[in-house]
XYZ file of C-alpha atoms in Angstrom:
707
model
C -18.984 -27.378 -6.865
C -20.850 -28.203 -9.981
C -21.729 -25.308 -12.121
C -25.334 -24.553 -12.725
C -26.617 -24.999 -16.357
C -26.828 -21.698 -18.078
C -28.873 -21.210 -21.188
C -26.760 -20.351 -24.222
C -27.712 -17.696 -26.533
C -27.174 -14.168 -27.915
C -27.239 -12.517 -24.530
C -31.080 -12.674 -24.198
C -30.819 -15.820 -21.956
C -28.871 -14.126 -19.259
C -28.787 -15.997 -15.920
C -27.315 -15.580 -12.589
C -26.855 -18.129 -9.757
C -27.759 -17.649 -6.115
C -26.618 -19.550 -3.109
C -29.841 -21.438 -3.206
C -29.014 -23.082 -6.497
C -25.762 -24.301 -4.927
C -27.723 -25.631 -2.009
C -29.993 -27.501 -4.486
C -27.269 -30.144 -4.985
C -24.719 -29.408 -2.352
C -26.309 -31.297 0.433
C -27.057 -30.046 4.005
C -24.540 -29.555 6.690
C -24.576 -27.988 10.145
C -21.964 -26.839 12.467
C -19.956 -29.492 14.404
C -21.057 -29.862 17.911
C -18.950 -30.838 20.983
C -19.285 -34.457 22.120
C -17.633 -37.812 21.961
C -15.987 -39.386 18.978
C -19.122 -41.101 17.797
C -20.969 -37.768 17.533
C -18.087 -36.449 15.719
C -18.134 -39.248 13.288
C -21.892 -39.032 12.886
C -21.506 -35.310 12.025
C -18.873 -36.323 9.475
C -21.524 -38.560 7.809
C -23.640 -35.515 7.302
C -21.214 -32.927 6.318
C -18.193 -34.821 4.863
C -16.048 -33.038 7.278
C -15.438 -35.847 9.790
C -12.700 -37.585 8.001
C -9.890 -35.748 9.552
C -10.868 -36.983 12.996
C -11.352 -40.510 11.665
C -7.715 -40.840 10.668
C -6.686 -40.598 14.333
C -7.637 -44.265 14.667
C -4.895 -46.910 14.034
C -5.146 -49.122 10.992
C -5.230 -52.113 13.331
C -8.199 -50.775 15.147
C -9.959 -50.099 11.865
C -9.174 -53.579 10.601
C -10.625 -55.281 13.630
C -13.767 -53.025 13.694
C -14.173 -53.752 9.993
C -14.244 -57.518 10.596
C -16.914 -57.103 13.400
C -19.270 -54.844 11.434
C -18.596 -56.277 7.930
C -17.853 -52.782 6.424
C -16.122 -54.306 3.374
C -12.883 -52.488 4.044
C -14.410 -48.953 3.782
C -12.599 -47.454 6.860
C -9.230 -48.654 5.569
C -9.980 -47.268 2.216
C -10.939 -43.959 3.776
C -7.679 -43.846 5.589
C -5.772 -44.475 2.320
C -7.892 -41.885 0.510
C -6.959 -39.393 3.116
C -3.303 -40.186 2.819
C -3.269 -39.911 -0.961
C -5.348 -36.856 -1.393
C -2.959 -34.212 -0.369
C -0.843 -32.028 -2.735
C 2.009 -33.818 -4.581
C 0.532 -37.189 -3.530
C 0.040 -40.187 -5.881
C -2.943 -39.155 -7.991
C -3.164 -42.617 -9.619
C -3.480 -44.313 -6.280
C -6.258 -41.938 -5.262
C -8.051 -42.819 -8.502
C -7.708 -46.573 -7.682
C -9.093 -46.074 -4.208
C -12.166 -44.188 -5.607
C -12.756 -46.914 -8.058
C -12.911 -49.489 -5.174
C -15.319 -47.331 -3.316
C -17.466 -47.053 -6.477
C -17.434 -50.871 -6.714
C -18.633 -51.251 -3.250
C -21.207 -48.750 -3.669
C -22.603 -50.236 -6.909
C -22.779 -53.690 -5.471
C -26.540 -54.032 -4.521
C -26.360 -57.762 -3.929
C -23.679 -60.463 -3.431
C -24.364 -63.928 -4.857
C -23.503 -66.710 -2.473
C -24.385 -70.261 -3.596
C -27.410 -69.180 -5.590
C -28.664 -66.929 -2.612
C -28.731 -63.227 -2.598
C -27.413 -61.496 0.527
C -28.089 -57.818 0.740
C -25.311 -55.479 1.659
C -25.878 -53.125 4.622
C -28.080 -50.258 3.592
C -26.048 -48.073 6.093
C -22.928 -48.969 4.367
C -24.376 -47.898 0.936
C -25.451 -44.654 2.388
C -21.993 -44.027 3.907
C -20.436 -44.832 0.536
C -22.782 -42.425 -1.205
C -21.813 -39.648 1.228
C -18.113 -40.422 0.748
C -18.451 -40.445 -3.004
C -20.373 -37.328 -3.149
C -17.800 -35.375 -1.166
C -14.879 -36.857 -3.059
C -16.498 -36.285 -6.410
C -16.542 -32.560 -5.685
C -12.756 -32.712 -6.043
C -12.420 -35.392 -8.652
C -14.549 -36.343 -11.696
C -15.540 -40.049 -11.873
C -15.987 -41.609 -15.241
C -19.253 -43.523 -15.198
C -18.418 -45.416 -18.375
C -15.571 -47.087 -16.475
C -17.911 -48.478 -13.787
C -18.444 -52.162 -14.553
C -21.952 -53.251 -15.299
C -23.299 -49.601 -14.723
C -26.567 -50.233 -16.513
C -27.661 -53.329 -14.489
C -26.331 -51.770 -11.347
C -28.320 -48.654 -11.641
C -31.396 -50.532 -12.837
C -31.427 -52.514 -9.660
C -31.506 -49.444 -7.432
C -34.732 -48.734 -5.605
C -36.292 -45.326 -5.593
C -34.408 -44.158 -2.535
C -31.091 -45.407 -3.800
C -31.796 -43.745 -7.122
C -32.442 -40.399 -5.343
C -29.238 -40.778 -3.303
C -27.350 -41.623 -6.532
C -28.497 -38.457 -8.086
C -26.436 -36.560 -5.506
C -23.305 -38.081 -7.017
C -24.721 -37.495 -10.492
C -25.083 -33.760 -9.749
C -21.447 -33.610 -9.642
C -20.364 -36.127 -12.143
C -22.487 -34.742 -15.081
C -21.775 -31.067 -14.497
C -18.844 -29.223 -15.940
C -16.649 -28.227 -12.919
C -16.631 -24.544 -11.908
C -13.232 -23.049 -11.213
C -14.815 -20.173 -9.264
C -12.636 -17.742 -11.088
C -14.729 -15.016 -12.658
C -11.950 -14.266 -15.248
C -12.411 -17.717 -16.629
C -16.054 -16.827 -17.418
C -15.206 -14.315 -20.039
C -16.036 -15.050 -23.604
C -12.280 -14.829 -24.444
C -11.566 -17.630 -21.969
C -14.529 -19.671 -22.988
C -13.626 -19.493 -26.634
C -10.027 -20.499 -25.835
C -11.263 -23.448 -23.699
C -13.551 -24.460 -26.539
C -10.569 -24.687 -28.968
C -8.673 -26.803 -26.546
C -11.709 -28.963 -26.039
C -12.019 -29.665 -29.742
C -8.661 -31.428 -29.772
C -9.194 -33.193 -26.453
C -12.662 -34.559 -27.346
C -15.797 -34.662 -25.046
C -15.349 -33.745 -21.431
C -15.821 -36.222 -18.610
C -19.177 -34.577 -17.782
C -20.329 -35.005 -21.364
C -19.114 -38.705 -21.341
C -21.041 -39.260 -18.169
C -24.226 -37.704 -19.380
C -24.076 -40.126 -22.499
C -23.450 -43.086 -20.222
C -26.506 -42.286 -18.162
C -28.720 -41.750 -21.203
C -27.607 -45.195 -22.641
C -29.123 -46.860 -19.513
C -32.646 -48.165 -20.497
C -35.389 -46.618 -18.454
C -33.129 -44.266 -16.555
C -34.762 -40.975 -17.611
C -38.124 -42.551 -17.164
C -37.426 -43.551 -13.562
C -36.153 -40.012 -12.803
C -39.514 -38.545 -14.242
C -41.478 -40.940 -12.006
C -39.561 -40.063 -8.970
C -39.749 -36.310 -9.700
C -43.557 -36.537 -10.110
C -44.159 -39.028 -7.341
C -46.896 -37.966 -4.877
C -46.211 -37.930 -1.136
C -48.908 -40.665 -0.587
C -47.037 -42.942 -3.081
C -43.742 -42.672 -1.168
C -44.410 -45.150 1.580
C -41.550 -47.715 1.646
C -41.026 -51.082 3.212
C -38.246 -49.989 5.541
C -38.477 -51.357 9.093
C -39.218 -49.147 12.051
C -35.525 -49.155 13.172
C -34.388 -48.048 9.758
C -36.909 -45.207 9.699
C -35.820 -44.205 13.140
C -32.215 -44.113 12.044
C -33.061 -42.044 8.980
C -35.046 -39.639 11.161
C -32.074 -39.176 13.304
C -29.873 -38.478 10.395
C -32.195 -35.720 9.215
C -33.091 -34.196 12.552
C -29.455 -34.010 13.461
C -29.281 -31.156 10.878
C -30.703 -27.909 12.377
C -31.663 -26.445 8.945
C -33.630 -29.400 7.925
C -35.191 -29.556 11.494
C -36.377 -25.951 11.198
C -37.992 -26.699 7.900
C -39.556 -29.902 9.114
C -41.099 -28.423 12.166
C -42.540 -25.475 10.086
C -44.040 -28.039 7.744
C -45.542 -29.882 10.656
C -47.052 -26.673 12.073
C -48.417 -25.647 8.697
C -50.013 -29.041 8.392
C -51.426 -28.894 11.878
C -52.881 -25.432 11.328
C -54.430 -26.524 8.027
C -55.927 -29.650 9.627
C -57.074 -27.612 12.678
C -59.049 -25.250 10.430
C -60.511 -28.114 8.569
C -61.411 -29.977 11.722
C -63.138 -26.943 13.205
C -65.265 -26.640 10.108
C -66.270 -30.301 10.333
C -66.594 -30.356 14.211
C -63.757 -32.924 14.481
C -60.790 -32.975 16.872
C -57.561 -31.569 15.502
C -54.087 -33.138 15.574
C -51.108 -31.444 17.096
C -47.814 -30.713 15.342
C -46.199 -33.685 17.025
C -48.638 -36.106 15.492
C -48.170 -34.405 12.170
C -44.471 -35.214 12.111
C -44.638 -38.482 10.234
C -46.509 -36.886 7.234
C -44.164 -33.923 7.467
C -41.285 -36.188 7.312
C -42.698 -37.674 4.134
C -42.967 -34.324 2.611
C -39.540 -33.364 3.457
C -38.241 -36.745 2.087
C -39.958 -35.860 -1.128
C -38.535 -32.354 -1.280
C -34.954 -33.568 -0.639
C -35.246 -36.399 -3.214
C -36.875 -34.140 -5.837
C -34.176 -31.458 -5.393
C -31.443 -33.897 -6.757
C -33.588 -35.474 -9.412
C -34.691 -32.103 -10.908
C -31.122 -30.893 -10.928
C -29.908 -33.919 -12.893
C -32.774 -33.572 -15.462
C -32.089 -29.856 -15.777
C -28.341 -30.605 -16.519
C -29.306 -33.256 -19.085
C -31.731 -30.755 -20.729
C -28.809 -28.422 -21.314
C -26.419 -31.073 -22.536
C -25.466 -32.284 -26.008
C -28.314 -34.749 -26.202
C -30.909 -32.049 -25.376
C -33.334 -33.113 -28.099
C -33.168 -36.737 -26.955
C -33.820 -35.756 -23.333
C -36.717 -33.432 -24.406
C -38.345 -36.271 -26.277
C -38.093 -38.649 -23.292
C -39.239 -36.142 -20.653
C -42.277 -35.323 -22.884
C -43.069 -38.919 -23.339
C -42.833 -39.770 -19.695
C -45.033 -36.823 -18.839
C -42.757 -34.970 -16.477
C -44.511 -31.580 -17.003
C -48.130 -32.894 -16.342
C -46.803 -34.684 -13.274
C -45.181 -31.520 -11.955
C -48.308 -29.587 -12.752
C -50.255 -32.042 -10.471
C -47.713 -31.478 -7.694
C -47.678 -27.744 -7.991
C -50.062 -26.777 -5.268
C -49.532 -29.566 -2.856
C -45.836 -29.910 -2.792
C -43.783 -27.520 -4.986
C -45.746 -24.305 -4.136
C -47.690 -25.341 -1.127
C -50.481 -22.987 -0.037
C -49.123 -22.822 3.481
C -45.556 -22.228 2.521
C -44.036 -18.848 3.611
C -41.829 -17.672 0.826
C -40.048 -15.026 2.933
C -39.343 -17.347 5.913
C -36.149 -16.703 7.761
C -34.681 -19.964 9.067
C -32.730 -20.743 12.109
C -29.238 -19.253 12.077
C -29.859 -17.599 8.650
C -30.639 -13.970 7.677
C -33.546 -12.715 5.505
C -31.414 -12.902 2.330
C -30.627 -16.502 2.701
C -32.412 -19.003 0.369
C -31.069 -22.246 1.833
C -34.038 -24.132 3.174
C -35.015 -27.287 1.323
C -38.490 -26.086 0.152
C -37.202 -22.779 -0.965
C -34.456 -24.514 -2.884
C -36.933 -26.891 -4.468
C -38.901 -24.007 -5.897
C -35.780 -22.465 -7.389
C -34.705 -25.756 -8.822
C -38.207 -26.274 -10.277
C -38.142 -22.816 -11.898
C -34.641 -23.508 -13.386
C -36.040 -26.759 -14.939
C -38.890 -24.836 -16.500
C -36.510 -22.351 -17.950
C -34.291 -25.072 -19.490
C -37.305 -26.944 -20.800
C -38.965 -23.951 -22.486
C -35.895 -22.225 -23.857
C -36.065 -22.224 -27.794
C -37.883 -25.548 -27.882
C -41.432 -26.264 -29.271
C -42.188 -28.555 -26.478
C -42.820 -25.460 -24.298
C -46.522 -25.737 -25.227
C -46.610 -28.779 -22.996
C -46.804 -26.258 -20.155
C -50.453 -25.481 -21.150
C -53.564 -27.651 -21.044
C -55.967 -28.346 -23.995
C -58.212 -25.433 -23.146
C -55.265 -22.916 -23.084
C -53.928 -24.393 -26.404
C -57.378 -23.785 -27.890
C -57.148 -20.220 -26.619
C -53.843 -19.778 -28.569
C -55.437 -21.004 -31.773
C -58.403 -18.556 -31.111
C -55.978 -15.556 -30.662
C -54.368 -16.408 -34.040
C -57.722 -16.832 -35.751
C -59.037 -13.393 -34.433
C -55.887 -11.708 -35.461
C -56.065 -13.312 -38.945
C -52.506 -14.682 -38.676
C -51.353 -18.254 -39.328
C -51.488 -20.501 -36.243
C -48.138 -21.346 -34.801
C -46.893 -24.662 -36.322
C -45.539 -25.884 -32.969
C -49.018 -25.598 -31.405
C -50.615 -27.595 -34.226
C -47.908 -30.263 -33.846
C -48.329 -30.524 -29.966
C -49.339 -34.007 -28.858
C -52.453 -33.217 -26.794
C -52.059 -36.454 -24.795
C -48.834 -35.114 -23.240
C -49.992 -31.645 -22.129
C -51.084 -30.615 -18.623
C -54.507 -31.733 -17.342
C -56.795 -29.924 -14.862
C -58.280 -26.398 -14.942
C -54.814 -24.667 -15.316
C -51.605 -25.577 -17.003
C -48.250 -25.089 -15.324
C -47.501 -21.824 -17.054
C -50.740 -20.324 -15.746
C -50.111 -21.643 -12.337
C -46.624 -20.028 -12.296
C -48.124 -16.619 -13.414
C -50.643 -16.721 -10.495
C -48.011 -17.259 -7.815
C -45.692 -14.791 -9.685
C -48.263 -11.924 -9.274
C -48.648 -12.730 -5.564
C -45.057 -12.930 -4.715
C -43.830 -10.308 -2.049
C -41.719 -7.447 -3.313
C -38.562 -8.664 -1.581
C -38.828 -12.356 -2.516
C -35.936 -13.928 -4.266
C -38.287 -16.009 -6.396
C -39.149 -13.063 -8.610
C -35.865 -13.439 -10.528
C -36.317 -17.026 -11.291
C -39.988 -16.717 -12.009
C -39.410 -14.034 -14.532
C -36.521 -16.104 -16.130
C -38.814 -19.151 -16.481
C -41.666 -17.059 -18.108
C -39.240 -15.263 -20.423
C -37.907 -18.580 -21.673
C -41.471 -19.428 -22.931
C -41.285 -16.306 -25.104
C -37.796 -16.584 -26.413
C -37.050 -17.453 -29.859
C -39.156 -16.344 -32.843
C -41.580 -13.805 -31.706
C -45.159 -15.188 -31.424
C -48.040 -12.836 -31.197
C -50.314 -15.468 -29.821
C -47.927 -16.325 -27.045
C -47.575 -12.628 -26.137
C -51.375 -12.077 -26.043
C -51.889 -15.144 -23.945
C -49.653 -13.688 -21.255
C -50.910 -10.025 -21.798
C -54.498 -11.214 -21.107
C -53.336 -12.462 -17.653
C -52.137 -9.121 -16.584
C -48.375 -9.913 -16.813
C -47.433 -6.555 -18.348
C -49.205 -4.536 -15.597
C -47.489 -6.732 -12.983
C -44.039 -6.184 -14.411
C -44.613 -2.407 -14.598
C -45.885 -2.300 -11.015
C -42.640 -4.002 -9.836
C -40.390 -1.688 -11.764
C -42.120 1.614 -11.228
C -44.547 1.362 -8.305
C -42.540 -0.836 -5.991
C -39.304 0.784 -7.191
C -37.420 -2.553 -7.218
C -33.813 -2.202 -6.012
C -32.480 -5.623 -6.892
C -30.343 -5.694 -9.874
C -30.977 -9.332 -10.625
C -34.775 -8.941 -10.416
C -34.739 -5.754 -12.483
C -32.571 -7.379 -15.214
C -35.006 -10.411 -15.406
C -38.088 -8.119 -15.490
C -36.584 -5.871 -18.247
C -35.642 -8.886 -20.289
C -39.103 -10.310 -19.931
C -40.889 -7.040 -20.671
C -38.879 -6.691 -23.874
C -39.956 -10.193 -25.092
C -43.525 -9.384 -24.112
C -43.640 -6.179 -25.925
C -41.536 -6.767 -29.059
C -43.439 -5.965 -32.300
C -46.798 -6.084 -30.430
C -48.917 -2.917 -30.819
C -51.461 -4.180 -28.143
C -48.647 -4.350 -25.568
C -47.414 -0.772 -26.249
C -51.052 0.448 -25.906
C -51.228 -1.360 -22.431
C -47.932 0.170 -21.486
C -49.106 3.598 -22.294
C -52.179 3.114 -20.412
C -50.306 1.998 -17.237
C -47.540 4.552 -17.595
C -50.142 7.468 -17.927
C -48.234 10.312 -16.214
C -44.873 11.955 -16.812
C -43.883 11.251 -13.238
C -44.414 7.603 -13.733
C -42.431 7.709 -17.013
C -39.664 9.483 -15.431
C -39.390 6.595 -12.752
C -39.348 4.099 -15.530
C -36.557 5.954 -17.499
C -34.594 6.187 -14.166
C -34.747 2.463 -13.689
C -33.624 1.875 -17.392
C -30.725 4.274 -17.186
C -29.416 3.112 -13.877
C -27.733 0.084 -15.515
C -27.825 -0.504 -19.246
C -26.314 -3.960 -18.744
C -29.635 -4.896 -17.108
C -32.043 -2.907 -19.313
C -30.379 -3.094 -22.812
C -32.517 -6.037 -23.992
C -35.596 -3.845 -23.504
C -33.914 -0.928 -25.302
C -33.130 -3.273 -28.177
C -36.743 -4.663 -28.373
C -38.284 -1.208 -28.261
C -35.926 0.034 -30.945
C -36.708 -2.957 -33.282
C -40.458 -2.446 -32.615
C -40.240 1.273 -33.528
C -38.518 0.464 -36.763
C -41.182 -2.098 -37.712
C -44.122 0.182 -36.692
C -42.652 3.181 -38.749
C -42.781 0.917 -41.825
C -46.485 -0.242 -41.330
C -49.520 1.522 -42.736
C -52.214 0.955 -40.160
C -54.410 3.274 -38.109
C -53.993 1.287 -34.937
C -50.214 1.456 -35.296
C -50.303 5.225 -36.120
C -52.254 5.889 -33.070
C -49.774 4.046 -30.929
C -46.759 5.938 -32.441
C -48.439 9.232 -31.726
C -49.456 8.494 -28.165
C -46.782 6.108 -26.636
C -44.266 7.964 -24.491
C -41.728 5.203 -24.806
C -41.742 5.128 -28.460
C -41.514 8.839 -28.815
C -38.521 8.722 -26.452
C -36.645 6.081 -28.384
C -37.364 7.713 -31.724
C -35.228 10.732 -30.952
C -31.751 10.622 -32.320
C -30.045 12.252 -29.253
C -31.659 9.411 -27.182
C -30.410 6.631 -29.498
C -26.957 8.286 -29.514
C -26.820 8.492 -25.734
C -27.587 4.736 -25.446
C -25.132 3.945 -28.234
C -22.339 5.682 -26.618
C -22.879 4.261 -23.204
C -23.438 0.626 -24.484
C -20.024 0.838 -26.247
C -18.238 2.431 -23.343
C -19.354 -0.043 -20.640
C -17.809 -3.076 -22.285
C -14.357 -4.150 -23.572
C -13.194 -7.360 -25.177
C -11.352 -8.455 -21.998
C -14.442 -8.178 -19.922
C -17.101 -9.473 -22.205
C -19.235 -12.259 -20.740
C -22.423 -14.176 -21.736
C -24.318 -11.610 -19.565
C -23.007 -8.186 -21.000
C -22.272 -9.249 -24.595
C -25.868 -8.304 -25.209
C -24.852 -4.688 -24.893
C -22.601 -5.130 -28.016
C -25.464 -6.736 -29.914
C -27.856 -3.955 -28.888
C -25.341 -1.305 -30.156
C -25.172 -3.188 -33.497
C -28.979 -3.227 -33.790
C -29.086 0.581 -33.444
C -26.405 0.846 -36.217
C -28.034 -1.738 -38.502
C -31.348 0.114 -38.468
C -29.433 3.367 -39.028
C -27.783 1.664 -42.108
C -31.159 0.703 -43.354
C -32.160 4.372 -43.495
C -28.657 5.373 -44.952
C -27.805 7.159 -41.757
C -24.834 5.094 -40.647
C -22.252 7.860 -41.469
C -24.391 10.381 -39.549
C -24.310 8.135 -36.360
C -20.561 7.539 -36.624
C -19.978 11.170 -36.923
C -21.978 12.016 -33.879
C -20.034 9.342 -31.966
C -16.783 11.052 -33.015
C -18.175 14.508 -31.740
C -19.236 12.917 -28.464
C -15.644 11.572 -28.063
C -14.227 14.931 -28.490
C -16.678 16.421 -26.076
C -15.447 14.088 -23.446
C -11.726 15.185 -24.231
C -10.818 11.562 -25.149
C -10.630 11.426 -28.880
C -10.465 7.859 -30.368
C -11.116 6.048 -27.047
C -14.599 4.892 -27.873
C -14.254 4.097 -31.641
C -10.997 2.192 -30.978
C -12.778 0.140 -28.328
C -15.702 -0.432 -30.674
C -13.370 -1.631 -33.460
C -11.814 -4.263 -31.167
C -15.228 -5.330 -29.947
C -16.440 -5.888 -33.573
C -13.167 -7.723 -34.421
C -14.041 -10.157 -31.464
C -17.612 -10.291 -32.609
C -16.413 -11.848 -35.991
C -14.291 -14.513 -34.211
C -17.072 -15.261 -31.785
C -20.151 -15.475 -33.801
C -19.009 -16.576 -37.214
C -18.022 -19.999 -35.662
C -21.061 -20.522 -33.424
C -24.328 -21.594 -35.266
C -26.465 -21.458 -32.229
C -25.589 -17.860 -31.229
C -26.052 -16.675 -34.846
C -29.507 -18.376 -35.019
C -30.512 -16.749 -31.771
C -29.446 -13.364 -32.955
C -31.506 -13.741 -36.200
C -34.623 -15.036 -34.565
C -34.654 -12.479 -31.737
C -34.161 -9.464 -34.030
C -35.938 -10.614 -37.206
C -32.805 -9.323 -39.040
C -31.009 -11.916 -41.202
C -27.669 -12.901 -39.922
C -26.169 -11.997 -43.383
C -27.047 -8.389 -42.707
C -25.432 -8.593 -39.295
C -22.293 -9.858 -40.855
C -22.464 -7.309 -43.709
C -22.764 -4.367 -41.262
C -19.807 -5.496 -39.064
C -17.722 -5.975 -42.315
C -18.687 -2.415 -43.424
C -17.800 -0.945 -40.049
C -14.401 -2.757 -39.969
C -13.510 -1.744 -43.591
C -9.748 -0.517 -43.524
C -10.374 1.993 -46.268
C -10.285 5.452 -44.542
C -12.231 6.909 -47.563
C -15.327 4.876 -46.721
C -17.959 6.961 -45.004
C -19.263 3.864 -43.113
C -15.894 2.675 -41.843
C -14.869 3.189 -38.262
C -11.376 4.006 -39.181
C -12.585 7.095 -41.179
C -13.558 8.715 -37.791
C -10.441 7.953 -35.833
C -7.754 10.480 -36.172
C -4.327 9.059 -37.095
C -2.503 10.007 -33.799
C -5.163 8.177 -31.885
C -5.432 5.012 -33.959
C -5.200 1.936 -31.876
C -7.079 -0.800 -33.739
C -4.608 -3.674 -34.022
C -4.487 -4.729 -30.402
C -4.001 -8.372 -29.853
C -6.791 -9.651 -27.438
C -6.352 -13.207 -27.848
C -6.254 -15.191 -24.634
C -3.433 -17.705 -24.183
């Protein structure tokens, strides 16, 4: 299955994937039902699992049936594909068969004596289904498809949406499913190999798509198309056939009937107010089918746009998405389709438990939030999520605080921003605060909002969100609801850190909400329960404390004297406790994009200690803590290896180093200098790690490279 795009960075942009994100581009399948061979084949069309039964037919039978139905040799090709797709079979032959299937699929018209004869729509759908399921196992090179640009340009909107199912696989880096391969050691080794091999197939396919004139524009139009605009020209029989295909899947049927009932209840209420007769759920099915069509189409399209946004041509895609007004279009669809008023977030579907997020409308919400996260992350176009009035509000905040207005706000093209009373970010905040405690949306909502704050800290951006009650909502979820989900807690801690960093007003609001020792102890318990989840908040509070201590301002002095959190972090024993545990819970062999933030947070604590000429004190205290645990050398040896890896990892990756610098407001040169000082081999240096490791316990030359 294609891997979900993950925001790269210094550890702040940590993201996890749920089953719902897989469902977003994995298609919808149900359990096979008993019945005759036609039903079995039909089920195969829906799930891709009917091919084994199909090969029971003889080649002669398939050839004769092919002649009658004019299937262009597809049954025989499927038979050959099945034969050549086993272990140790002819891989080249398998590739050739796939190319033939692609050629059939991409042939929208056949020229015969100047006339155009359309190929069967049903055959095209079957090909798309076949290609999708085979692409999961093998990557197709789009640049090798003849006349790709003209073929894709001739797709109608439905064909383009179906084509996106294939693209979801062909433009994504394949996921091996092995967690060991997601370590930073493995990724670094893979990157070295990739440099010699050139661009991957997924990257080549992304470039091929972006070279097609109008492709991204059409995706944006399809993603923002209203349900009322989706009426096609299909005949009644074609619509009936498509309905059967959809209704044959129990999962989609459950969602469809729920939409119909919601529409019926909504219309019934409106009819009673107006004194008009109301319609039943049965008469609502055509409109509900349109809604479900749009949901399914938009799932695929939003995923493709999301992957392109995270690719090598990110800036190019950003410009096109802005130009074609994707964000204002999604804002207009927010209430009526994406986050429909009558949609129940915590709905349990047929045959699924309460933790399952597999329904189409739930998956659409998650894919929408992933797109917002990718769009906002470290990019000035994030201000397109606001409307004109909200942009003016940002300017007013800067003016009142007597600080320069953010340059990106000044440069924002006002013709491309959201319209209406509220921008997309404000709408997201409104539904976020109403989300039930057990909702899985909380994780994705927090990630999307956090991405808006990520990068160079903006006081105006923070105050915009603080004025809308975001900090109080986060603290309620962490403290009062005592959230148990590690994913949600991590996303809320990360968001809280970005919201409070260097912001005196945010710390005042925090102290006002956490106004008792009992509440503060619950908050600390949540922080200490998992430092992998909360370390970004610890880092932001530590950085803020350092800045506040160096400011001469009555407002800052008041916060320093009253805020429980700042007083707690300011204590050396507290900092040493965090430092010891942060180093102890990670090792070079287990470092990932998610937990490498623990290493960087430990470095922030030591860099600030170095500024105050207290680095030797902190190292000496770490040594004492080692001895108190009866394991001398185990922590400092591990930290030495981690810092050696840090040099290899960050000194060759410009983006990661930029993220570290922007998020901490500490120059990257100071990061590098501090690491070099700690790794100094001179045992006489008071700031070198080796000075605090006794000779019998020295183990600093371990080879951690991954072959």
